[in-house]
Coordinates of C-alpha atoms and ligand atoms in Angstrom, one line a residue:
M5 CA -0.3 0.0 0.1
E6 CA 1.0 3.6 -0.9
K7 CA 2.7 5.1 2.3
R8 CA 0.6 8.1 3.3
K9 CA 1.9 11.3 3.2
R10 CA 2.2 13.1 6.7
I11 CA 1.2 17.0 6.6
V12 CA 1.1 18.6 10.2
V13 CA -0.1 22.0 10.6
I14 CA 0.8 23.9 13.6
G15 CA -1.3 26.4 14.7
G16 CA -5.3 26.0 14.5
S17 CA -6.9 29.6 14.0
A18 CA -7.1 31.4 10.5
A19 CA -4.3 30.1 8.0
G20 CA -3.8 26.5 9.8
P21 CA -6.9 25.0 9.2
K22 CA -7.3 26.5 5.7
A23 CA -4.1 25.3 4.8
A24 CA -5.2 21.5 6.3
A25 CA -8.2 21.8 4.4
K26 CA -6.9 22.4 1.2
A27 CA -4.1 19.9 1.9
R28 CA -7.1 17.1 2.5
R29 CA -8.7 18.1 -0.6
I30 CA -5.6 18.1 -2.6
D31 CA -4.5 14.4 -1.3
N32 CA -7.5 12.3 0.1
N33 CA -5.0 9.7 1.6
A34 CA -2.9 12.0 3.3
E35 CA -2.5 11.7 7.2
V36 CA -3.7 15.7 8.2
T37 CA -3.2 16.9 12.0
I38 CA -3.7 20.3 13.2
L39 CA -1.7 21.1 16.3
Q40 CA -3.4 24.1 18.2
K41 CA -2.2 25.5 21.7
E42 CA -5.6 27.2 22.5
G43 CA -8.6 25.3 23.0
D44 CA -10.7 26.8 20.3
L45 CA -10.1 25.8 16.6
S46 CA -10.9 28.5 13.6
M47 CA -11.9 31.3 15.5
A48 CA -12.9 34.2 13.7
S49 CA -10.3 37.0 15.5
C50 CA -11.8 39.6 13.1
G51 CA -15.2 39.1 14.9
Y52 CA -14.1 39.5 18.7
P53 CA -14.9 43.5 18.9
Y54 CA -18.3 42.7 17.5
Y55 CA -19.2 40.0 20.3
I56 CA -17.5 42.4 22.8
G57 CA -19.9 45.1 21.5
G58 CA -23.0 43.1 21.6
Y59 CA -23.7 42.4 18.0
F60 CA -24.4 39.1 19.0
D61 CA -24.6 36.8 22.2
D62 CA -23.6 33.5 21.3
R63 CA -19.7 32.9 21.9
N64 CA -19.9 29.8 19.2
M65 CA -20.9 32.2 16.5
L66 CA -17.4 32.9 16.3
I67 CA -16.1 29.2 15.8
C68 CA -19.0 27.8 13.8
T69 CA -19.4 26.9 9.8
P70 CA -21.8 29.4 7.9
T71 CA -24.4 26.6 8.8
G72 CA -23.8 27.0 12.5
V73 CA -22.1 23.6 13.3
V74 CA -18.9 24.3 15.8
R75 CA -15.7 23.9 14.4
N76 CA -14.6 21.6 17.2
P77 CA -12.3 18.3 17.0
Q78 CA -15.2 15.9 16.3
F79 CA -16.2 18.1 13.1
Y80 CA -12.9 18.2 11.7
L81 CA -12.6 14.4 12.0
N82 CA -16.0 14.1 10.6
A83 CA -16.4 16.3 8.0
K84 CA -12.6 16.7 6.8
D85 CA -10.6 13.3 8.1
I86 CA -8.6 16.2 9.9
A87 CA -6.8 15.0 13.3
A88 CA -7.0 18.4 15.4
K89 CA -5.6 18.7 18.8
V90 CA -6.6 21.3 20.8
N91 CA -4.8 22.5 24.1
T92 CA -1.4 21.1 22.1
E93 CA 1.6 23.6 22.0
V94 CA 4.5 22.6 19.8
T95 CA 7.6 22.9 21.6
A96 CA 10.2 22.4 19.2
I97 CA 10.8 20.9 15.7
D98 CA 13.7 18.5 15.0
R99 CA 14.4 19.2 11.0
K100 CA 17.0 16.3 10.6
L101 CA 14.3 13.6 12.2
R102 CA 11.5 15.7 10.6
T103 CA 9.5 15.3 14.1
V104 CA 7.7 18.0 16.3
S105 CA 7.5 17.8 19.9
F106 CA 4.3 18.7 21.8
R107 CA 2.6 19.5 25.3
N108 CA -0.6 19.3 26.1
T109 CA -1.3 22.6 27.8
L110 CA -3.9 21.2 30.1
T111 CA -2.2 17.9 31.5
G112 CA 1.3 18.6 30.8
E113 CA 1.8 15.5 28.8
T114 CA 4.1 15.3 26.0
G115 CA 4.6 13.4 22.8
E116 CA 6.3 13.5 19.4
M117 CA 4.9 13.6 16.0
A118 CA 6.7 12.8 12.6
Y119 CA 6.4 14.9 9.4
D120 CA 6.9 14.5 5.8
K121 CA 5.7 18.3 5.0
L122 CA 5.3 20.6 8.0
I123 CA 3.1 23.9 7.8
L124 CA 3.7 26.7 10.5
A125 CA 0.8 28.8 11.1
T126 CA 1.5 30.1 14.3
G127 CA 0.1 33.8 14.2
S128 CA 1.6 36.9 15.9
V129 CA 2.0 37.9 19.2
P130 CA 0.7 41.3 20.5
R131 CA 3.4 44.0 21.2
M132 CA 3.4 45.2 24.7
P133 CA 5.0 48.8 25.8
P134 CA 8.2 48.4 28.0
I135 CA 6.8 50.3 31.1
P136 CA 6.1 50.3 34.6
G137 CA 3.0 48.4 35.6
V138 CA 2.4 46.2 32.4
E139 CA 1.5 42.7 35.3
L140 CA -1.3 44.7 36.8
E141 CA -4.8 43.3 36.7
G142 CA -7.2 44.9 34.4
I143 CA -4.8 45.0 31.4
T144 CA -5.5 42.9 28.6
T145 CA -4.8 42.8 24.7
L146 CA -7.2 41.9 22.3
Q147 CA -5.4 38.8 20.2
S148 CA -7.3 35.8 21.5
M149 CA -10.3 33.9 22.4
K150 CA -9.4 34.2 26.2
D151 CA -9.1 37.9 25.3
A152 CA -12.2 38.3 23.8
D153 CA -14.2 36.2 26.4
F154 CA -12.5 38.7 29.2
L155 CA -13.6 41.8 27.8
R156 CA -17.1 40.2 27.3
K157 CA -17.6 39.4 30.6
V158 CA -16.5 43.0 31.4
R159 CA -19.3 43.9 29.1
D160 CA -21.8 41.3 30.9
E161 CA -20.9 42.4 34.3
G162 CA -21.1 46.3 33.5
K163 CA -19.1 46.9 36.4
I164 CA -16.1 49.0 34.9
K165 CA -17.0 52.7 33.9
K166 CA -13.8 53.9 32.2
A167 CA -11.2 52.3 30.2
A168 CA -8.1 53.6 28.0
V169 CA -7.4 51.8 24.6
I170 CA -3.7 52.1 24.0
G171 CA -3.1 52.6 20.1
G172 CA -5.0 53.9 17.6
G173 CA -5.0 51.2 14.7
L174 CA -7.6 49.2 13.3
I175 CA -7.8 47.0 16.4
G176 CA -7.6 49.9 19.1
I177 CA -10.5 51.8 17.1
E178 CA -12.6 48.6 16.8
T179 CA -12.0 48.0 20.7
C180 CA -12.9 51.7 21.1
E181 CA -16.4 51.0 19.8
A182 CA -17.2 48.0 21.3
L183 CA -16.3 49.1 24.6
H184 CA -18.5 52.1 24.2
L185 CA -21.3 50.2 23.3
A186 CA -20.8 48.4 26.4
G187 CA -21.1 51.8 28.3
I188 CA -17.6 52.5 29.0
E189 CA -16.2 55.9 29.0
I190 CA -13.2 55.5 26.7
T191 CA -10.0 57.4 25.9
V192 CA -8.0 56.2 23.2
I193 CA -4.2 57.2 23.4
E194 CA -1.8 57.3 20.4
L195 CA 1.7 58.1 20.1
L196 CA 1.7 59.3 16.7
P197 CA -0.2 62.3 15.2
Q198 CA -2.9 60.5 14.0
L199 CA -4.9 57.4 14.4
L200 CA -5.3 54.7 11.3
M201 CA -1.9 54.8 9.9
F202 CA -3.2 53.3 6.7
L203 CA -4.6 56.6 6.1
D204 CA -3.2 59.9 5.2
W205 CA -3.4 62.3 7.9
E206 CA -6.4 64.3 6.7
L207 CA -8.9 61.2 6.2
A208 CA -7.6 59.8 9.4
K209 CA -8.4 63.4 10.8
L210 CA -12.2 63.1 9.7
V211 CA -12.1 59.6 11.5
E212 CA -10.9 60.8 14.5
N213 CA -13.8 63.6 14.5
H214 CA -16.2 61.0 14.2
V215 CA -14.9 58.9 17.3
R216 CA -15.0 62.0 18.9
S217 CA -18.5 62.7 17.9
Q218 CA -19.4 59.5 19.3
G219 CA -18.4 60.3 22.7
A220 CA -15.1 58.8 22.9
N221 CA -12.2 61.0 23.8
V222 CA -9.0 60.6 21.6
I223 CA -5.1 61.9 22.4
T224 CA -2.9 61.9 19.7
E225 CA 0.8 62.4 19.5
N226 CA 1.2 61.1 23.4
G227 CA 2.4 57.9 24.4
I228 CA 2.0 55.9 27.5
A229 CA 4.6 56.2 30.0
A230 CA 3.2 53.8 33.1
F231 CA 0.5 52.0 34.2
L232 CA -0.8 53.1 37.5
G233 CA -2.1 50.7 40.2
E234 CA -3.1 50.0 43.9
N235 CA -3.0 46.5 45.3
G236 CA -2.1 45.0 41.9
K237 CA -4.8 46.5 40.1
L238 CA -5.1 49.0 37.7
T239 CA -6.1 52.3 38.7
G240 CA -5.1 54.6 35.9
V241 CA -2.4 55.2 33.2
K242 CA 0.2 58.0 33.2
L243 CA 1.1 59.6 29.6
Q244 CA 4.0 60.7 28.2
N245 CA 3.5 64.4 29.1
G246 CA 2.6 63.7 32.6
T247 CA -1.3 63.7 32.5
E248 CA -2.8 61.0 34.5
L249 CA -6.0 59.3 33.6
L250 CA -8.2 57.3 35.9
C251 CA -9.2 54.0 34.4
E252 CA -9.8 50.1 35.7
L253 CA -9.2 48.6 32.3
A254 CA -6.5 49.1 29.4
V255 CA -6.4 47.4 26.4
V256 CA -3.1 47.5 24.9
A257 CA -3.4 47.3 20.9
I258 CA -0.1 48.9 19.7
G259 CA 0.5 46.4 17.0
V260 CA 1.5 42.6 16.8
R261 CA 4.9 41.0 15.5
P262 CA 5.0 37.7 14.0
N263 CA 5.3 34.3 16.1
V264 CA 8.5 33.1 14.8
K265 CA 9.8 31.6 18.0
L266 CA 9.6 27.8 16.9
A267 CA 11.0 28.8 13.5
Q268 CA 13.7 30.7 14.8
A269 CA 14.8 28.1 17.4
C270 CA 15.1 25.3 14.6
G271 CA 17.3 27.5 12.2
I272 CA 14.6 28.7 9.7
E273 CA 15.4 31.5 8.3
I274 CA 13.8 34.8 9.6
G275 CA 13.4 38.0 7.1
E276 CA 14.9 41.2 7.7
T277 CA 11.0 42.4 8.7
G278 CA 11.1 39.9 11.6
G279 CA 8.9 37.5 9.9
I280 CA 9.5 34.0 8.6
K281 CA 11.2 34.2 5.2
V282 CA 9.0 32.4 2.4
D283 CA 9.2 32.4 -1.3
P284 CA 5.9 32.6 -3.5
Y285 CA 5.0 28.7 -2.8
M286 CA 5.0 29.6 1.0
Q287 CA 7.9 27.6 1.4
T288 CA 10.6 28.5 4.3
S289 CA 14.5 28.1 3.6
D290 CA 13.5 24.5 4.7
P291 CA 11.9 22.7 1.9
D292 CA 10.0 20.6 4.2
I293 CA 8.4 23.4 5.6
Y294 CA 5.8 26.0 4.6
A295 CA 4.8 28.9 6.7
V296 CA 1.5 31.0 6.1
G297 CA -0.3 33.8 7.7
D298 CA 0.6 36.5 10.5
C299 CA 3.9 34.7 11.1
V300 CA 5.5 35.4 7.3
E301 CA 6.6 38.2 5.8
T302 CA 5.0 38.9 2.6
L303 CA 6.1 40.7 -1.0
H304 CA 4.8 44.0 -1.6
R305 CA 3.3 43.8 -5.0
I306 CA 3.7 47.7 -5.6
S307 CA 7.3 48.6 -3.8
G308 CA 8.7 45.1 -4.3
K309 CA 9.6 45.2 -1.0
K310 CA 9.2 42.7 2.2
V311 CA 6.3 43.9 4.6
L312 CA 4.4 42.3 7.3
A313 CA 0.8 42.1 6.5
P314 CA -1.3 40.4 9.5
Y315 CA -4.7 40.4 7.5
G316 CA -7.1 37.3 7.9
D317 CA -7.7 37.3 4.1
L318 CA -4.3 37.0 3.5
A319 CA -4.0 34.3 5.8
N320 CA -6.5 32.0 4.4
L321 CA -5.0 32.9 0.9
Q322 CA -1.6 31.7 2.0
G323 CA -3.2 28.9 3.7
R324 CA -4.9 27.5 0.7
V325 CA -1.5 27.9 -1.2
A326 CA 0.7 26.1 1.2
G327 CA -2.0 23.5 1.8
E328 CA -2.2 22.6 -1.9
N329 CA 1.7 22.9 -2.1
A330 CA 2.7 20.4 0.6
A331 CA -0.1 18.3 -0.2
S332 CA 1.2 17.8 -4.0
E333 CA 4.2 19.5 -5.8
N334 CA 4.8 23.4 -5.8
C335 CA 2.8 24.2 -8.3
V336 CA 0.7 27.0 -6.9
T337 CA 2.1 30.7 -5.5
F338 CA 1.0 33.3 -3.8
P339 CA 1.7 36.8 -5.3
G340 CA 2.0 39.2 -2.2
T341 CA -0.1 41.9 -1.0
I342 CA -0.9 45.6 -1.8
Q343 CA -2.1 45.9 1.9
T344 CA -5.9 46.1 1.5
G345 CA -7.7 46.7 4.6
I346 CA -11.1 47.8 6.0
C347 CA -12.4 48.5 9.6
K348 CA -15.4 49.7 11.1
V349 CA -15.5 53.0 13.2
F350 CA -18.7 53.4 14.8
D351 CA -21.1 54.4 11.9
Y352 CA -18.0 55.0 9.8
A353 CA -15.7 52.6 7.7
A354 CA -12.4 53.6 6.8
G355 CA -10.6 51.6 4.2
A356 CA -7.2 51.5 1.9
T357 CA -5.4 49.8 -0.4
G358 CA -2.1 50.0 -2.2
L359 CA 0.1 53.1 -1.2
S360 CA -1.0 56.2 0.8
E361 CA 0.2 59.4 -0.2
T362 CA 2.8 59.2 2.8
T363 CA 4.1 56.0 1.6
A364 CA 4.8 56.6 -1.9
R365 CA 6.7 59.7 -1.0
R366 CA 8.7 57.6 1.7
L367 CA 9.2 54.6 -1.3
G368 CA 10.7 57.8 -3.4
Y369 CA 7.9 58.2 -5.7
D370 CA 8.8 61.8 -6.6
H371 CA 6.2 62.6 -9.1
I372 CA 2.8 61.7 -7.7
V373 CA -0.6 63.1 -8.3
T374 CA -3.5 62.9 -5.7
V375 CA -7.1 64.1 -5.6
I376 CA -9.6 63.9 -2.6
N377 CA -13.4 63.7 -3.4
A378 CA -16.2 63.9 -1.4
S379 CA -19.7 62.9 -2.4
P380 CA -22.7 60.5 -1.4
D381 CA -22.5 56.9 -2.3
K382 CA -25.8 56.9 -4.2
P383 CA -28.6 59.5 -5.1
G384 CA -30.1 61.4 -2.0
F385 CA -33.6 60.1 -3.2
M386 CA -32.0 56.7 -2.1
E387 CA -30.6 58.1 1.2
G388 CA -27.0 58.3 -0.2
K389 CA -24.1 58.6 2.2
L390 CA -21.0 60.7 2.1
I391 CA -17.9 58.9 1.3
V392 CA -14.6 60.8 0.9
T393 CA -11.9 59.1 -1.3
K394 CA -8.1 60.1 -1.7
L395 CA -6.7 58.7 -4.7
V396 CA -2.9 58.6 -5.6
A397 CA -1.6 58.1 -8.8
D398 CA 2.1 58.1 -10.3
G399 CA 2.0 61.6 -12.5
T400 CA 4.3 60.1 -14.8
T401 CA 2.6 57.0 -15.9
G402 CA -1.0 57.6 -14.4
K403 CA -1.0 54.4 -12.8
I404 CA -3.1 54.2 -9.7
L405 CA -1.0 53.5 -6.8
G406 CA -3.3 53.8 -4.1
A407 CA -7.0 55.0 -2.7
Q408 CA -8.2 55.6 0.4
C409 CA -11.9 56.1 1.8
V410 CA -13.4 57.1 4.9
G411 CA -17.5 58.1 5.6
P412 CA -20.7 56.1 6.2
G413 CA -21.4 55.2 2.7
N414 CA -20.2 52.2 1.1
V415 CA -16.5 52.7 1.7
N416 CA -16.1 48.5 1.1
R417 CA -17.3 48.4 -2.3
Q418 CA -14.9 51.6 -3.5
I419 CA -11.9 49.9 -1.9
A420 CA -12.6 46.7 -3.3
Q421 CA -12.6 48.1 -7.0
W422 CA -9.7 50.2 -6.4
A423 CA -7.7 47.3 -5.0
M424 CA -8.4 45.4 -8.5
A425 CA -7.6 48.2 -10.4
I426 CA -4.2 48.5 -8.5
L427 CA -3.7 44.7 -9.3
G428 CA -4.7 45.3 -13.1
G429 CA -2.2 47.7 -13.1
L430 CA -5.1 50.1 -14.5
T431 CA -4.3 54.1 -15.0
V432 CA -6.5 57.2 -14.3
E433 CA -7.1 57.1 -17.6
D434 CA -8.2 53.4 -17.8
F435 CA -10.5 54.1 -14.7
V436 CA -12.7 57.1 -16.1
N437 CA -14.6 55.0 -18.6
A438 CA -15.1 52.1 -16.0
D439 CA -18.4 50.3 -16.7
L440 CA -19.4 49.6 -13.3
P441 CA -22.9 48.5 -12.0
Y442 CA -25.5 51.0 -11.3
A443 CA -28.9 51.6 -10.3
P444 CA -30.0 54.2 -8.0
P445 CA -30.3 52.0 -4.5
F446 CA -26.4 51.2 -5.2
S447 CA -24.6 53.8 -6.9
L448 CA -24.4 57.2 -8.5
A449 CA -24.7 57.1 -12.2
I450 CA -21.1 58.6 -12.4
D451 CA -19.7 56.1 -9.7
H452 CA -17.9 58.1 -6.8
G453 CA -14.7 56.0 -7.5
V454 CA -15.2 57.0 -11.6
A455 CA -15.8 60.6 -10.4
S456 CA -12.8 60.6 -8.0
A457 CA -10.6 59.4 -11.3
H458 CA -12.5 62.1 -13.5
I459 CA -11.2 64.9 -10.9
L460 CA -7.6 63.6 -10.9
Q461 CA -7.8 63.2 -14.7
N462 CA -8.9 67.3 -15.1
K463 CA -5.8 67.7 -12.5
M464 CA -3.5 66.1 -14.4
K465 CA -4.4 67.6 -17.7
G466 CA -4.4 71.0 -16.3
R467 CA -7.8 71.7 -16.3
M468 CA -8.4 72.1 -12.6
K469 CA -6.0 73.2 -10.2
G470 CA -6.5 71.5 -6.8
I471 CA -5.9 72.4 -3.5
S472 CA -6.0 70.4 -0.4
C473 CA -7.6 71.1 2.8
A474 CA -4.7 71.0 4.5
E475 CA -2.9 73.6 2.0
V476 CA -5.8 76.0 2.5
H477 CA -5.5 75.5 6.2
R478 CA -1.7 76.2 6.1
K479 CA -2.5 79.2 3.9
V480 CA -5.3 81.1 6.3
T481 CA -3.0 80.1 9.7
S482 CA 0.1 81.4 8.3
G483 CA -1.3 84.8 7.4
E484 CA -1.6 84.6 3.9
S485 CA -5.0 85.8 2.2
P486 CA -6.2 84.0 -0.9
F487 CA -9.8 84.9 -1.5
L488 CA -11.9 82.3 -0.3
L489 CA -15.2 81.6 -2.3
D490 CA -18.0 79.3 -0.9
V491 CA -20.3 78.9 -3.6
R492 CA -23.2 77.1 -1.7
Q493 CA -26.6 78.3 -1.0
P494 CA -27.1 80.6 2.0
E495 CA -29.1 77.9 4.0
E496 CA -26.3 75.7 3.4
F497 CA -24.0 78.5 4.5
E498 CA -26.2 78.9 7.8
Q499 CA -26.1 75.6 8.8
M500 CA -22.3 75.0 8.4
R501 CA -19.5 77.0 7.3
L502 CA -15.9 77.1 7.9
G503 CA -15.3 80.4 9.1
I504 CA -11.8 81.0 7.5
G505 CA -12.8 84.7 5.9
E506 CA -14.6 83.3 3.3
T507 CA -16.9 85.1 1.0
L508 CA -20.5 83.5 0.0
M509 CA -21.5 83.7 -3.3
P510 CA -24.0 80.8 -4.6
L511 CA -22.7 79.7 -8.0
G512 CA -26.0 80.4 -9.7
A513 CA -25.1 84.3 -8.9
L514 CA -21.7 84.2 -9.7
R515 CA -21.8 85.4 -13.7
R516 CA -24.0 88.2 -12.3
R517 CA -21.7 89.3 -9.2
L518 CA -18.3 89.1 -10.9
N519 CA -17.5 92.7 -10.0
E520 CA -17.6 91.6 -6.5
M521 CA -14.7 89.3 -7.2
P522 CA -11.0 90.9 -6.8
Q523 CA -10.3 93.0 -9.6
D524 CA -6.6 91.9 -9.7
K525 CA -6.9 89.0 -12.4
E526 CA -3.4 87.4 -10.8
K527 CA -5.0 87.2 -7.3
E528 CA -5.3 83.6 -5.9
I529 CA -8.9 82.6 -5.6
I530 CA -9.9 79.2 -3.8
C531 CA -13.5 77.8 -4.6
Y532 CA -15.3 75.5 -2.6
C533 CA -18.7 74.3 -2.1
K534 CA -20.2 71.1 0.1
I535 CA -17.9 68.3 -1.9
S536 CA -16.4 71.1 -4.3
L537 CA -18.4 70.3 -7.5
R538 CA -20.1 73.8 -7.6
G539 CA -16.7 74.9 -6.5
Y540 CA -15.1 73.4 -9.9
E541 CA -17.8 74.9 -11.8
A542 CA -17.2 78.4 -10.3
A543 CA -13.6 78.1 -11.1
I544 CA -14.4 77.5 -14.5
V545 CA -16.7 80.6 -14.8
L546 CA -13.6 82.7 -13.2
E547 CA -11.1 81.3 -15.6
G548 CA -13.4 81.8 -18.6
N549 CA -13.8 85.6 -17.1
G550 CA -9.9 86.0 -16.9
W551 CA -8.9 85.2 -13.6
K552 CA -5.5 83.5 -13.8
N553 CA -5.0 82.0 -10.6
V554 CA -8.1 80.0 -9.2
K555 CA -7.7 76.8 -7.7
V556 CA -10.7 74.1 -6.3
M557 CA -10.5 73.1 -2.7
E558 CA -10.9 69.2 -2.9
G559 CA -13.8 67.5 -1.2
G560 CA -15.0 70.8 -0.1
V561 CA -16.8 71.4 3.3
M562 CA -17.1 67.7 3.7
A563 CA -13.6 66.9 3.3
W564 CA -12.5 69.8 5.8
P565 CA -11.0 68.0 9.0
Y566 CA -10.4 71.1 11.2
P567 CA -13.1 72.8 13.5
R568 CA -15.6 74.9 11.7
E569 CA -17.2 77.6 13.0
K570 CA -20.4 76.2 12.7
Ligands
LIG900 C1 -9.6 41.9 17.2 C2 -8.7 41.6 15.8 C3 -9.6 42.0 15.0 C4 -9.2 41.7 13.5 N1 -9.7 42.1 12.4 C5 -9.0 42.1 11.2 C6 -10.3 42.3 10.1 O1 -11.2 42.9 10.4 N2 -9.7 42.3 8.9 C7 -8.3 41.4 8.7 O2 -8.1 41.1 7.7 N3 -7.6 41.0 9.7 C8 -8.3 41.2 11.1 N4 -7.4 41.0 12.4 C9 -6.2 39.7 12.0 C10 -6.5 38.5 11.5 O3 -7.4 38.0 12.7 C11 -5.1 37.7 11.4 O4 -4.5 38.3 10.3 C12 -5.7 36.0 11.3 O5 -6.0 35.6 12.2 C13 -4.0 35.3 11.3 O6 -4.2 34.4 11.2 P1 -3.2 33.1 11.8 O7 -3.6 31.9 11.3 O8 -2.0 33.3 10.9 O9 -2.7 33.3 13.1 P2 -3.6 33.4 14.2 O10 -5.2 33.5 14.1 O11 -3.0 34.4 15.4 O12 -3.5 31.8 14.7 C14 -2.3 31.4 15.3 C15 -2.6 30.3 16.0 O13 -1.7 29.5 16.1 C16 -1.4 28.9 17.5 N5 0.0 28.7 18.0 C17 1.1 29.5 18.2 N6 2.2 29.0 18.4 C18 1.7 27.7 18.5 C19 2.6 26.6 19.2 N7 3.6 26.7 19.4 N8 1.9 25.2 19.0 C20 0.3 25.5 18.7 N9 -0.3 26.1 18.3 C21 0.4 27.5 18.1 C22 -2.3 30.1 18.4 O14 -2.7 29.9 19.7 C23 -3.0 30.6 17.5 O15 -4.4 30.1 17.6 C24 -7.9 40.9 13.2 C25 -7.5 40.3 14.4 C26 -7.5 40.6 15.7 C27 -7.0 39.9 17.0

């Protein structure tokens, strides 16, 4: 009888089970085993914030199939003929003998298992700040099911009144919302000048404004210096500027690092980023060992550099590749990431794909063009909701490099379409005539994304001179005095206005009132409206009448990230 191939997978959350299931589908005869340290399998970690926030109450929903079957060892055995050992921590890998040693975390029992192919899916570990007080009771991360259970208990008990979330990244922001929904007063503390570093500053600021508007506190540009406590329990946090905040709970969410302990100990090559080095087959420096998910470093498809990309979708895609290759010959590859991500921020979503302006500049792109577009995602009569997009393209080739989108509207669709545009190597010119699905319940006739490309095309052809809100703010605060023209209706102006010395002149009246405009035709004039569509038309009217230095403030009032007069 043909010898059965022994495929052993270490790690049983996202990437591991996906690899095991794919290996089983490819080789029906293989012996497939998952060794999982925790007591649960296939946990939907991305769902933890929503369990804590009370979107659903049944913990099993985090570990069950779409049809409601809990993915426990019995399920793996019956449905997939995979032996899944839980509470089983792999303690060492012997690459010469091709064995792994493991220990039962409940009983302490140890054992060994031989493999022909090994797949490492050991995930990541949360970073902890090296500051006094980290051992106090009341400090947690949100990385494991145990953490989720703890924070859900906090919600259910309802005793905690104040909490601090350390770190304003994706997990920090989702945790902020979850705890806020649990009735806890939250302060998010971020060392950097902005939340959500995958966004450029001006879009991150819109997100921050929204978080504050929901009642959460946000402190930026101030790190944590110490956790304060009494009798072993957390009572507060001290910030680097000396401020002390009272809190009984702190959730540390300052990022994760790849869990490479086992790989490192057995001499598998680790990359410069700190993740396990893999080739496109997800094969490590040892041909019998593959690695997938948060523990590896991944090729960035635009920059060509290795990056850490701890995302659930990539973990599954990589798991599928490694499972197939381990079960057969190396035959499928994983091409890399463009770091597409999205997160829910109360009633907003915030997403990004490809390069932000900041990252593009850091990577040395010296001729990039950007645009900010704000508009509803569908018509007003279908209750369209605002979305604000920033598009980044290579000014020389026109290639789309990145897109970011925030707002209460359908951010997900925008980011998904830009991700495919980037993967397909599309240019702004290609996207201006994109044939996307349209009907009023779903989008505008000219989709928000297509309109963003139109504006960028106008800018690239010199038909529109755009200026960012940040640049306008800089000009106003540094004492420059451009003529600021708000072309909305008086009612709109009454409801909401910037109060930066602007003149109100509705677009419909502009042609009649040109005599009220600066008589110096060289004077810098900056036009805007709610989303700067009328602002653009006003600029065309002014240019047509001889004014030479007319700009449009991109995204209009809706993209203004600074405090407004009204
Ligand atoms: C709160 C939260 C929200 C998130 N939201 C999103 C999101 O919205 N979108 C998104 O794309 N990503 C999100 N992520 C990230 C996503 O969950 C991870 O990228 C994904 O889980 C990585 O899968 P993995 O299998 O590589 O690692 P993990 O899911 O971390 O699993 C690794 C497993 O290996 C086990 N293990 C480790 N060492 C050993 C050992 N020695 N022996 C045996 N077992 C071991 C661990 O116990 C763990 O269960 C979120 C993560 C968290 C924590």
